[in-house]
XYZ file of C-alpha atoms in Angstrom:
190
model
C 82.449 114.115 -43.879
C 79.975 116.844 -43.013
C 82.203 119.375 -44.740
C 82.597 117.118 -47.780
C 78.812 116.766 -48.050
C 78.396 120.542 -47.745
C 80.952 121.091 -50.505
C 79.422 118.434 -52.761
C 75.935 117.268 -51.738
C 76.006 114.635 -54.517
C 79.132 112.932 -53.129
C 77.852 109.429 -52.400
C 81.010 108.255 -50.642
C 81.046 111.278 -48.332
C 77.411 110.645 -47.426
C 78.157 106.987 -46.718
C 81.143 107.956 -44.600
C 78.989 110.415 -42.691
C 76.298 107.755 -42.224
C 78.891 105.362 -40.772
C 80.174 108.037 -38.382
C 76.649 108.921 -37.242
C 75.966 105.220 -36.725
C 79.048 104.887 -34.508
C 77.957 107.982 -32.584
C 74.572 106.337 -31.997
C 72.702 108.915 -34.069
C 70.577 106.496 -36.115
C 68.132 109.008 -37.593
C 70.924 111.126 -39.041
C 72.811 108.019 -40.163
C 69.756 106.650 -41.929
C 69.034 109.979 -43.631
C 72.565 110.091 -45.054
C 72.465 106.442 -46.160
C 69.084 106.928 -47.841
C 70.336 110.023 -49.648
C 73.443 108.100 -50.733
C 71.243 105.348 -52.186
C 69.156 107.915 -54.059
C 72.280 109.567 -55.476
C 74.141 106.357 -56.323
C 75.016 106.045 -59.980
C 76.721 102.653 -59.791
C 75.297 99.378 -58.462
C 78.148 98.989 -55.962
C 77.448 102.450 -54.532
C 73.766 101.637 -54.143
C 74.585 98.278 -52.544
C 76.906 99.979 -50.074
C 74.179 102.449 -49.150
C 71.642 99.666 -48.618
C 74.180 97.765 -46.519
C 74.658 100.751 -44.211
C 70.880 101.179 -43.967
C 70.527 97.514 -43.048
C 73.209 97.777 -40.389
C 71.443 100.778 -38.869
C 68.156 98.873 -38.709
C 69.953 95.846 -37.257
C 71.436 98.105 -34.567
C 67.887 99.192 -33.731
C 66.720 95.567 -33.439
C 64.500 95.849 -36.502
C 65.419 92.668 -38.400
C 62.559 92.991 -40.885
C 63.742 96.395 -42.134
C 67.376 95.254 -41.949
C 66.620 92.194 -44.074
C 64.776 94.311 -46.640
C 67.796 96.615 -47.010
C 70.244 93.715 -47.224
C 68.010 92.150 -49.896
C 68.233 95.384 -51.892
C 72.013 95.334 -51.495
C 72.021 91.792 -52.880
C 69.875 92.903 -55.822
C 72.246 95.778 -56.575
C 75.398 93.643 -56.275
C 74.349 90.003 -56.730
C 77.931 88.719 -56.855
C 78.853 89.952 -53.368
C 78.520 87.215 -50.761
C 78.893 89.616 -47.833
C 75.497 91.165 -48.533
C 73.998 87.671 -48.499
C 75.720 86.956 -45.185
C 74.150 90.009 -43.563
C 70.758 89.210 -45.077
C 70.916 85.659 -43.732
C 71.726 86.975 -40.271
C 68.758 89.354 -40.436
C 66.462 86.515 -41.490
C 67.612 84.516 -38.469
C 66.938 87.512 -36.235
C 63.482 87.864 -37.798
C 62.670 84.272 -36.839
C 63.130 82.804 -40.319
C 66.074 80.419 -39.883
C 65.251 78.224 -42.894
C 65.256 81.247 -45.185
C 68.431 82.467 -43.506
C 70.186 79.165 -44.147
C 69.110 79.260 -47.801
C 70.628 82.722 -48.153
C 73.808 81.508 -46.432
C 74.058 78.815 -49.125
C 73.981 81.564 -51.753
C 76.614 83.497 -49.824
C 78.888 80.462 -49.722
C 78.603 80.040 -53.488
C 79.794 83.611 -53.936
C 82.547 83.802 -51.326
C 84.557 80.616 -51.213
C 88.107 81.772 -50.556
C 87.862 84.254 -47.690
C 88.583 82.843 -44.230
C 87.014 85.908 -42.585
C 83.715 85.118 -44.240
C 83.706 81.527 -43.008
C 84.708 82.606 -39.506
C 81.952 85.205 -39.272
C 79.316 82.836 -40.595
C 80.485 79.974 -38.377
C 80.544 82.158 -35.280
C 77.076 83.493 -36.035
C 75.636 79.997 -36.435
C 77.485 78.698 -33.376
C 75.895 81.467 -31.345
C 72.525 80.060 -32.351
C 73.436 76.439 -31.651
C 73.319 75.428 -35.319
C 76.172 72.934 -34.873
C 75.475 70.784 -37.946
C 75.652 73.918 -40.063
C 78.779 75.091 -38.287
C 80.539 71.840 -39.181
C 79.344 72.167 -42.767
C 80.601 75.750 -43.026
C 84.040 75.032 -41.585
C 84.458 71.744 -43.470
C 83.666 73.643 -46.655
C 86.324 76.217 -45.768
C 88.867 73.425 -45.445
C 87.709 71.883 -48.732
C 88.197 75.273 -50.396
C 91.826 75.225 -49.272
C 91.590 77.476 -46.227
C 93.796 75.247 -44.100
C 96.057 77.803 -42.431
C 93.473 79.449 -40.168
C 93.527 78.262 -36.560
C 90.130 79.827 -35.861
C 88.505 77.594 -38.487
C 89.883 74.492 -36.769
C 88.979 75.856 -33.320
C 85.408 76.511 -34.422
C 85.197 73.100 -36.017
C 86.473 71.511 -32.820
C 83.860 73.411 -30.818
C 81.117 72.250 -33.183
C 82.153 68.610 -33.030
C 82.398 68.851 -29.249
C 78.831 70.211 -29.122
C 77.743 67.310 -31.329
C 79.515 64.872 -28.946
C 81.996 63.743 -31.610
C 84.975 64.056 -29.310
C 87.403 62.296 -31.655
C 86.858 64.860 -34.427
C 86.845 67.679 -31.882
C 90.245 66.626 -30.582
C 91.732 66.329 -34.081
C 90.586 69.856 -34.929
C 91.740 71.319 -31.625
C 95.186 69.838 -32.313
C 95.267 71.444 -35.761
C 94.340 74.790 -34.190
C 97.021 74.424 -31.519
C 99.661 73.524 -34.105
C 98.793 76.537 -36.241
C 98.789 78.830 -33.225
C 102.143 77.526 -31.997
C 103.625 78.030 -35.464
C 102.564 81.691 -35.331
C 103.647 82.348 -31.771
C 107.280 83.413 -31.427
C 109.393 81.653 -28.831
C 109.991 83.686 -25.647
C 113.503 85.059 -25.371
């Protein structure tokens, strides 16, 4: 990526790739510089949103949820139809001590991304980690209502949430669904 940026300093994708590599190498200042330059050079909203996302992730890595949230908000402004940016912004709001605002942003994210099991899993796991069990049940029940019924992790997470809420009957039903889906995927030993 460094060579690509040297050959074409206006290459937004090369700068974003370089920012991601620097982030993984724990070189946040260099990563942020590349992501900021990518945002400045971006000619399309999706490019700008991607640059703001990387900036937000860098700030989140540095435990700066306020700056992370601001960058994720800019990503949402640049690409308002992308629920993933809203997911990251909601997480940053939680980290900044603003759970009500975070939950409101999660609602927006759910409106935008209703058919991706990965999205529901990530959001459910995040909320479970914060003990937001009512929300976890809502998230996973919505996934099922949207037709995502072949994902064992959704049922497992739902079972965990109902268990935490002391609704053992519903927990057991969901654990059974998860076990059935897992056994259907697991090949028989030979």
